[in-house]
mmCIF file of C-alpha atoms in Angstrom:
data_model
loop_
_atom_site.group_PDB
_atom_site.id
_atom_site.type_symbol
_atom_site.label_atom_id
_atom_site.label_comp_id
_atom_site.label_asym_id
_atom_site.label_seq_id
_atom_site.Cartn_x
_atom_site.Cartn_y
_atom_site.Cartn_z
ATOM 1 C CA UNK A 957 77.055 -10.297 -0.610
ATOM 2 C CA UNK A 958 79.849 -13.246 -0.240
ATOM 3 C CA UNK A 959 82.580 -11.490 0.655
ATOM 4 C CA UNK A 960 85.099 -14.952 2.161
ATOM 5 C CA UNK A 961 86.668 -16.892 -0.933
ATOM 6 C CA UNK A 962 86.645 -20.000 1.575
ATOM 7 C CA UNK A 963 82.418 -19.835 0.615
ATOM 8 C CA UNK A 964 81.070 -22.976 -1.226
ATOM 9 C CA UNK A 965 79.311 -21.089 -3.871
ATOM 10 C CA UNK A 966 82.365 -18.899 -4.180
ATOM 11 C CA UNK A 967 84.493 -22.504 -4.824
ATOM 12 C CA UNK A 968 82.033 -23.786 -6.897
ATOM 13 C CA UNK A 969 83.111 -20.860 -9.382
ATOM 14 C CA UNK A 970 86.218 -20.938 -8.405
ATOM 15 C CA UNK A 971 87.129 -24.362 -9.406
ATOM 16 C CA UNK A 972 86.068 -24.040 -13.538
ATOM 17 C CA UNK A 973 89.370 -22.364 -13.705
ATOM 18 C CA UNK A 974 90.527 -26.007 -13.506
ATOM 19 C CA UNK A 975 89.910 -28.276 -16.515
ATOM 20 C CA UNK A 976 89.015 -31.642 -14.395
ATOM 21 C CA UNK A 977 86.351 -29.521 -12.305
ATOM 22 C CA UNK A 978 84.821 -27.741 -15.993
ATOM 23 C CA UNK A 979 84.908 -31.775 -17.314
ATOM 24 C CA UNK A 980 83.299 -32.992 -14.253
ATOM 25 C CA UNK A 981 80.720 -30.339 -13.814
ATOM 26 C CA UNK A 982 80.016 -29.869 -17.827
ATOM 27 C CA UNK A 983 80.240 -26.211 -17.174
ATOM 28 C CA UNK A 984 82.593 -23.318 -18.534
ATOM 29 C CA UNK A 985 83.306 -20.038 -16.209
ATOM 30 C CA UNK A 986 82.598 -16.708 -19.101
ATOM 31 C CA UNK A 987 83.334 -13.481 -17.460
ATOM 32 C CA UNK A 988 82.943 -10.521 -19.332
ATOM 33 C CA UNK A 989 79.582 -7.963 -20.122
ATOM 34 C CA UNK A 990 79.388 -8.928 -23.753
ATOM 35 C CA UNK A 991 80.527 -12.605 -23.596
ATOM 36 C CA UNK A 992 77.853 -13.047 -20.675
ATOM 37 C CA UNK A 993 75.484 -11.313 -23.086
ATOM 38 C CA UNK A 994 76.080 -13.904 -25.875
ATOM 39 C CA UNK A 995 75.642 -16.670 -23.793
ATOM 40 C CA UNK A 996 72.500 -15.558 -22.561
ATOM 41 C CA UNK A 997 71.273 -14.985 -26.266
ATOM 42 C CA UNK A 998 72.420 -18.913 -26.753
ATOM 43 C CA UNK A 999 70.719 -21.875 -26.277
ATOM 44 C CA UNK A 1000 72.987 -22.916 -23.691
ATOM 45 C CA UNK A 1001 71.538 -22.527 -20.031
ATOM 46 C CA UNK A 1002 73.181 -20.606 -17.449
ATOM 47 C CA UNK A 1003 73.426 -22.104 -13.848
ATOM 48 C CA UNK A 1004 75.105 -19.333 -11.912
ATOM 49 C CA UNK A 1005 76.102 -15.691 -12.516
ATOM 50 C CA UNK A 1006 77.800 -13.955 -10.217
ATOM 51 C CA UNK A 1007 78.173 -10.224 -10.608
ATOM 52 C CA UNK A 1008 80.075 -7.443 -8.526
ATOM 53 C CA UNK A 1009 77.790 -3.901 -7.647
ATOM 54 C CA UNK A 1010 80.873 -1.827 -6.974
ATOM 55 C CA UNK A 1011 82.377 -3.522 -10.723
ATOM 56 C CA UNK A 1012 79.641 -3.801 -12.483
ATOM 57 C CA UNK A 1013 78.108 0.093 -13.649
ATOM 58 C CA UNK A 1014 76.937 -0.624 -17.176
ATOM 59 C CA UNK A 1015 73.036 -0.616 -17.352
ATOM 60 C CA UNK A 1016 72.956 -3.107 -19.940
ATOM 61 C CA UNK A 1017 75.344 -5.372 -17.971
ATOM 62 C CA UNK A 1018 73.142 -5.261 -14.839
ATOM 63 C CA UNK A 1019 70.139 -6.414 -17.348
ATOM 64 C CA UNK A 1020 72.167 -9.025 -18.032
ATOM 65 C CA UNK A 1021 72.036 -9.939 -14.198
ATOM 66 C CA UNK A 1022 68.029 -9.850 -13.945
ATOM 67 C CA UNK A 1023 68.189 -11.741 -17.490
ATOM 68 C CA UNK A 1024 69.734 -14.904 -15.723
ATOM 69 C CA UNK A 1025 67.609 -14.223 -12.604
ATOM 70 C CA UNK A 1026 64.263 -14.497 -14.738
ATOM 71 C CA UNK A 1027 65.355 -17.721 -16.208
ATOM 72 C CA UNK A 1028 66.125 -19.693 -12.961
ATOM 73 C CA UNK A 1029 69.928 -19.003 -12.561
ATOM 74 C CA UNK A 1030 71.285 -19.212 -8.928
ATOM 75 C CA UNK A 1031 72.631 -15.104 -8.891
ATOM 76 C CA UNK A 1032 75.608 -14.014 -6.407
ATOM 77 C CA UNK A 1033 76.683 -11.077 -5.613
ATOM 78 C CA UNK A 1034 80.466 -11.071 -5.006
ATOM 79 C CA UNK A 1035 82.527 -9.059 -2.976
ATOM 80 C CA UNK A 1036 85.090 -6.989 -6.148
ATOM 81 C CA UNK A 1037 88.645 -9.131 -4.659
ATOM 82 C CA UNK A 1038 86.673 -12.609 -4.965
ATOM 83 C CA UNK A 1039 85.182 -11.335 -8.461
ATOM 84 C CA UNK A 1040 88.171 -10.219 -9.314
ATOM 85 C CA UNK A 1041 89.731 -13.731 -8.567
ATOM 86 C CA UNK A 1042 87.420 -15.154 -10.964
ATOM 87 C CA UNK A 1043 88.207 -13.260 -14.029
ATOM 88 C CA UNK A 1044 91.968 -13.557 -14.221
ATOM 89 C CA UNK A 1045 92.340 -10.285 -15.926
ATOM 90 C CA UNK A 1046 93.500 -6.654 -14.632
ATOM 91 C CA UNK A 1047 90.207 -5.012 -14.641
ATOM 92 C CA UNK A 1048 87.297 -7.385 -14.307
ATOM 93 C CA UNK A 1049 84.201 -5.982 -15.852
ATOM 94 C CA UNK A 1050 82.068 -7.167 -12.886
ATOM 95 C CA UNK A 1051 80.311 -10.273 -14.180
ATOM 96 C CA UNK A 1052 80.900 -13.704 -14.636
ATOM 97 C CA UNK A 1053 78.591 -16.707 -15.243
ATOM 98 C CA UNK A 1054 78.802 -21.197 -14.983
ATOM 99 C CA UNK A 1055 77.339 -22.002 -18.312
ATOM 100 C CA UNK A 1056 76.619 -25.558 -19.366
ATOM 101 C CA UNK A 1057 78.760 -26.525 -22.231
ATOM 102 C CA UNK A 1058 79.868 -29.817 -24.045
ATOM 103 C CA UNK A 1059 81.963 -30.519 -27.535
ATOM 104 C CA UNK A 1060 79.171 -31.448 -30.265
ATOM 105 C CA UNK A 1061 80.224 -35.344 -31.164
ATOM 106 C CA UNK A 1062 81.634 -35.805 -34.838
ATOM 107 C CA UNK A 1063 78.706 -37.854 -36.087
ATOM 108 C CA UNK A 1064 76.339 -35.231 -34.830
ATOM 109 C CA UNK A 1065 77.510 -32.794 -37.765
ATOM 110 C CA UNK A 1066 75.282 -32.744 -40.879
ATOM 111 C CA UNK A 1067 77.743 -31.976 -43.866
ATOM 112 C CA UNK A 1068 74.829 -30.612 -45.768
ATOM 113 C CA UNK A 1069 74.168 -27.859 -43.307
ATOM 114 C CA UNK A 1070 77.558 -27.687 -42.117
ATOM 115 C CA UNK A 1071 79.656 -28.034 -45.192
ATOM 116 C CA UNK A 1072 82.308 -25.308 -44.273
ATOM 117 C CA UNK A 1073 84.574 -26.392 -41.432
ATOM 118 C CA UNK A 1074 88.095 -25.818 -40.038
ATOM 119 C CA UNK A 1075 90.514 -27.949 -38.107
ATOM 120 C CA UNK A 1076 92.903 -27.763 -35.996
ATOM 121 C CA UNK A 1077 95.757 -30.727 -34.466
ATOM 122 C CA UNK A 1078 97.685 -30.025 -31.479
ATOM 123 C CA UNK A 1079 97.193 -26.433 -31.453
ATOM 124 C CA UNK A 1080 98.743 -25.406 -27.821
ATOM 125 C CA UNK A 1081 97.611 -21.851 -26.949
ATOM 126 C CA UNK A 1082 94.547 -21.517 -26.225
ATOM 127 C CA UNK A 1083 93.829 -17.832 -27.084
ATOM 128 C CA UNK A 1084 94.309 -19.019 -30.577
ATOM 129 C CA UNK A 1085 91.319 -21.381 -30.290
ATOM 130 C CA UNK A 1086 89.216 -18.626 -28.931
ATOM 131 C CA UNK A 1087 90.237 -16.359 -31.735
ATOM 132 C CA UNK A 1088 89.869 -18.554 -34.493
ATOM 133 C CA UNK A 1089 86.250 -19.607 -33.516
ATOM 134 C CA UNK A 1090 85.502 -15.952 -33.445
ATOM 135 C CA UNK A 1091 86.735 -16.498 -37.122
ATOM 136 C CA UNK A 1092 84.880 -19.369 -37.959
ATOM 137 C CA UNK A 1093 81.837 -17.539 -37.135
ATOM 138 C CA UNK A 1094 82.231 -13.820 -38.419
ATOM 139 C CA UNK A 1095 83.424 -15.327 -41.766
ATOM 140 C CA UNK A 1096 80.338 -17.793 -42.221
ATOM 141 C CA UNK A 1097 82.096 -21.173 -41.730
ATOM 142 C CA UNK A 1098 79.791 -23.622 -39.378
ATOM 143 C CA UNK A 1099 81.860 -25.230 -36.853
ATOM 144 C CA UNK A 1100 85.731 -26.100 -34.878
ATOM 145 C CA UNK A 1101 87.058 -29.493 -35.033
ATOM 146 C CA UNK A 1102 89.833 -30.167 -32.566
ATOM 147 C CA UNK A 1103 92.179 -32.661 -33.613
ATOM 148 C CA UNK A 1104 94.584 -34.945 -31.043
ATOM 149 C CA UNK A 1105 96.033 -32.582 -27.591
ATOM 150 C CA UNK A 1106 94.319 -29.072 -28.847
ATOM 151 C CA UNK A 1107 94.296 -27.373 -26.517
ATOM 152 C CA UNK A 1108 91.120 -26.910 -24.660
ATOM 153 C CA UNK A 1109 88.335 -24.535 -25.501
ATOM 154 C CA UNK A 1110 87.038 -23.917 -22.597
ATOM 155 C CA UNK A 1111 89.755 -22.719 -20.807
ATOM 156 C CA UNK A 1112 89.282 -19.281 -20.108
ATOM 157 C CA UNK A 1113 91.701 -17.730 -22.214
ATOM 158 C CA UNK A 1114 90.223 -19.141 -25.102
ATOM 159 C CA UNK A 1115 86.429 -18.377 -23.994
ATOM 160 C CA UNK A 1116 87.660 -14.802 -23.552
ATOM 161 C CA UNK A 1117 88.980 -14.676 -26.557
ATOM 162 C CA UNK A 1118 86.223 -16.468 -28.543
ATOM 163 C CA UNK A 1119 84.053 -12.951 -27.456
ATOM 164 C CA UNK A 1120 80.997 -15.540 -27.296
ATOM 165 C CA UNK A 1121 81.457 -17.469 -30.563
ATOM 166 C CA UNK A 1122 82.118 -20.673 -28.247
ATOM 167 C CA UNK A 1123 78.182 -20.884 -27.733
ATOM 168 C CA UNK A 1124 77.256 -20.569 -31.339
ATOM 169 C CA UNK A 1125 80.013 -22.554 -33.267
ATOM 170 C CA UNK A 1126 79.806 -26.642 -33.000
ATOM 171 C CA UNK A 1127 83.089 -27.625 -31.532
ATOM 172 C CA UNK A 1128 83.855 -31.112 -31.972
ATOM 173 C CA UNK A 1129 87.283 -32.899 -30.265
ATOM 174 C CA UNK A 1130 88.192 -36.233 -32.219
ATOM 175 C CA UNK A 1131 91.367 -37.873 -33.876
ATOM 176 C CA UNK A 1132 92.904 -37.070 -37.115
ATOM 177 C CA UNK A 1133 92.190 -40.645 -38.056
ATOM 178 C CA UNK A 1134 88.556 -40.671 -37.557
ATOM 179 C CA UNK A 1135 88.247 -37.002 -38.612
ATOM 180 C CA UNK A 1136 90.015 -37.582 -41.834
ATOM 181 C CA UNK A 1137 87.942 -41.059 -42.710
ATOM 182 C CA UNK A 1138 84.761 -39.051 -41.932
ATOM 183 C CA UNK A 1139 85.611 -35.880 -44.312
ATOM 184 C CA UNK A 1140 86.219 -38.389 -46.809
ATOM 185 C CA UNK A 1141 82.969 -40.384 -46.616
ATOM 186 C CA UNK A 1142 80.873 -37.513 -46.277
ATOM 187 C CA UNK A 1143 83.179 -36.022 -49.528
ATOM 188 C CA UNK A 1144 84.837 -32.830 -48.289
ATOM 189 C CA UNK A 1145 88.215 -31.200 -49.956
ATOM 190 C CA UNK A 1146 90.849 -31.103 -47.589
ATOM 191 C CA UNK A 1147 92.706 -27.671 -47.910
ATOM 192 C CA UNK A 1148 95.895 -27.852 -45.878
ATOM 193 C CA UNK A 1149 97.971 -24.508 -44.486
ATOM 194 C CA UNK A 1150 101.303 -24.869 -45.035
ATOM 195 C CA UNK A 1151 104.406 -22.746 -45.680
ATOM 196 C CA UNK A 1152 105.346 -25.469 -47.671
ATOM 197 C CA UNK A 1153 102.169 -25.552 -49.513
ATOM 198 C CA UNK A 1154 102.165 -25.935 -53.416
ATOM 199 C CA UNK A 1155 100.028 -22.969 -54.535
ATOM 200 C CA UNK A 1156 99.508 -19.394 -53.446
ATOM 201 C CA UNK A 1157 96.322 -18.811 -51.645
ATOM 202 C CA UNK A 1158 95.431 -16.304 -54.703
ATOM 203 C CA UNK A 1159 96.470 -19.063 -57.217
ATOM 204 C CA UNK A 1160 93.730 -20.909 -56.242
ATOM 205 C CA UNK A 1161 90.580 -19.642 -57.991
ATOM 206 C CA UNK A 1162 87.341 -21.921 -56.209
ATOM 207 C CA UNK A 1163 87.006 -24.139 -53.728
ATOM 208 C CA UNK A 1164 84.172 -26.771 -53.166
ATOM 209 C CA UNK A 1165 81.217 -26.473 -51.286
ATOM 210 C CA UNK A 1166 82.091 -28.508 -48.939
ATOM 211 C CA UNK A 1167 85.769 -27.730 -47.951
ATOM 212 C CA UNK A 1168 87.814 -27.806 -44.769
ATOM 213 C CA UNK A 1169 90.705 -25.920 -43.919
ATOM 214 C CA UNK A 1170 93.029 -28.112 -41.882
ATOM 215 C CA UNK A 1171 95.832 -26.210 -39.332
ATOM 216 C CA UNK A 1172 98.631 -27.827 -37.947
ATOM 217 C CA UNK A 1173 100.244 -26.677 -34.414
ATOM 218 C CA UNK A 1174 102.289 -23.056 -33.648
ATOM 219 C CA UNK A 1175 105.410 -24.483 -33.746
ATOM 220 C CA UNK A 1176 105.177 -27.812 -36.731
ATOM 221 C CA UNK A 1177 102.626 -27.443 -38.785
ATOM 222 C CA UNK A 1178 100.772 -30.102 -40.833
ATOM 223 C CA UNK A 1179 102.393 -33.577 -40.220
ATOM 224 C CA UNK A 1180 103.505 -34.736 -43.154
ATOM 225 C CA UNK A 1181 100.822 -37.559 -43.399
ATOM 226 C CA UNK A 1182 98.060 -34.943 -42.903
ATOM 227 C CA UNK A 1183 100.365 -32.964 -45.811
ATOM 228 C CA UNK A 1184 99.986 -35.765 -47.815
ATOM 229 C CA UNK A 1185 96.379 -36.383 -47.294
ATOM 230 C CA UNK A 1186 95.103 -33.274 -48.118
ATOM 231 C CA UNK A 1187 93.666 -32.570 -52.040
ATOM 232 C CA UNK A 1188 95.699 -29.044 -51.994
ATOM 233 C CA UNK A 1189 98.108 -27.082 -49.825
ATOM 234 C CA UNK A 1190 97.677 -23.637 -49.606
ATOM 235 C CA UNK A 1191 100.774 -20.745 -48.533
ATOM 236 C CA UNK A 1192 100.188 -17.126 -47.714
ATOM 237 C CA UNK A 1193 102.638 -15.100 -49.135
ATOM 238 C CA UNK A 1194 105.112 -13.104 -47.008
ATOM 239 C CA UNK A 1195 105.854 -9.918 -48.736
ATOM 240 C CA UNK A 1196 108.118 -8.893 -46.149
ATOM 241 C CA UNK A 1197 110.510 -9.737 -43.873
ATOM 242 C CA UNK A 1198 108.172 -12.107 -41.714
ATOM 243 C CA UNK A 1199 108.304 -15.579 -42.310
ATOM 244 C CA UNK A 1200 105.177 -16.775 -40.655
ATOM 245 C CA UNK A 1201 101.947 -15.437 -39.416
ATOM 246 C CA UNK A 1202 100.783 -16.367 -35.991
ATOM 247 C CA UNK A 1203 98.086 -19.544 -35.930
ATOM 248 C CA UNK A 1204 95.048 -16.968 -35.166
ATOM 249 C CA UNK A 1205 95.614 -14.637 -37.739
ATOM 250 C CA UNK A 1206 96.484 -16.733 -40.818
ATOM 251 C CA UNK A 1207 93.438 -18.629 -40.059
ATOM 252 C CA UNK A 1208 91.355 -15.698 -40.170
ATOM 253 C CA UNK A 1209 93.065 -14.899 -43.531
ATOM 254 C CA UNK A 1210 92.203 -18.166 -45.117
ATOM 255 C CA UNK A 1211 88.365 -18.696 -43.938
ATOM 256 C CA UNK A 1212 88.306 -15.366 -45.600
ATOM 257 C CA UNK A 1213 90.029 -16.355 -48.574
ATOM 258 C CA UNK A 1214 87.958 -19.429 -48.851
ATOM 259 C CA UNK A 1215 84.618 -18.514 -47.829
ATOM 260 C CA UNK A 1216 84.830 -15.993 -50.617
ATOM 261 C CA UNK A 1217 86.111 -18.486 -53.164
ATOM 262 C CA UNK A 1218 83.501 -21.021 -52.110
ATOM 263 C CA UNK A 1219 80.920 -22.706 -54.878
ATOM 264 C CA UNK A 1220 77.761 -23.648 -52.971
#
């Protein structure tokens, strides 16, 4: 058992909770019984899992541990302070693994497999990215496409928070520019989020097979070019004394809304 945080396997872990040592290493720190779980039923391989005895008493979460072992991961077992280090949360569930992870490329999407996206631009917090992949795939759309400084997606807030969904949903990081000359080439509607939006999301009766729904940041919104570009703007209607919804939730409202308004 390590049990000295100054231990190079230890720092190897250690480190993914910076974003130039994840970017260097292609790898993404998960911690968690049922996000570890989900990455082991991915495709994506997992290096190294470290796991805590004294943490760790759920039977299916120590399966989890000879899972990775039988498939050639380096396993570690951690003293509960250095695990506990890892998982930047109160109570660490015991388990953490170094999973190899990249952004799909833009060109690498196939619009007639993948015709349901969302987008995001300069979305800052990045438990909202997390959350609204775990969107993106409980309500059927097909992948993420980070537009401009997005925050990043593997950070571990947004892992966390993506409960998994990170290894299943195509993430893509490009510009606006190229993203929006793509959609059009490959003939996607552009559905923007706005509060200034035109129509009410229930005024709005189909939407195309192939549709995105674009989201600006927390705190602006759509630019007003990507306003401008987009063939509608939808609102959601605030009923009450609320102005706004946060990011996360309004765009679990709208892949909803969409997804169930869609004409394949």
């Amino acid at each position: 058992m390590l049990t000295s945080s100054a231990n190079p396997r230890f720092r190897v872990l250690r480190d993914l909770l910076k974003a130039d040592a994840r970017a260097r290493q292609g790898l993404v720190l998960v911690e968690g019984i049922h996000p570890v779980g989900e990455v082991l039923a991915s495709a994506w391989p997992v290096q190294m899992l470290a796991w805590s005895p004294a943490l760790l008493d759920s039977s299916y979460g120590r399966s989890l541990v000879e899972t990775a072992r039988a498939r050639g991961a380096e396993v570690l077992e951690l003293d509960p302070r250095l695990l506990a280090q890892l998982a930047g949360r109160e109570h660490p569930q015991g388990i953490v693994a170094a999973v190899h992870w990249q952004p799909t490329a833009l060109e690498a999407l196939e619009p007639a497999a993948q015709p349901f996206l969302a987008a995001i631009d300069r979305a800052q917090d990045p438990g909202n990215i997390g959350t609204i992949l775990r969107s993106i795939d409980a309500a059927g759309a097909h992948a993420l496409v980070l537009l401009g400084d997005t925050a990043d997606p593997s950070q571990p807030a947004a892992v966390r928070a993506s409960m998994g969904a990170l290894f299943f949903v195509p993430v893509v990081r490009t510009s606006w520019e190229a993203f929006y000359a793509w959609g059009g080439a490959h003939g996607y509607w552009l559905v923007g989020s706005s509060a200034r939006g035109a129509a009410d999301t229930a005024e709005v009766l189909t939407y195309p097979e192939r549709t995105i729904l674009l989201l600006g940041s927390e705190r602006e919104g759509l630019t007003p070019a990507q306003r401008e570009a987009c063939d509608v703007l939808v609102r959601l209607p605030m009923r009450g004394r609320s102005t706004s919804l946060n990011l996360a939730v309004a765009a679990g409202v709208l892949l909803y809304e969409i997804a169930a308004k869609r004409n394949p």
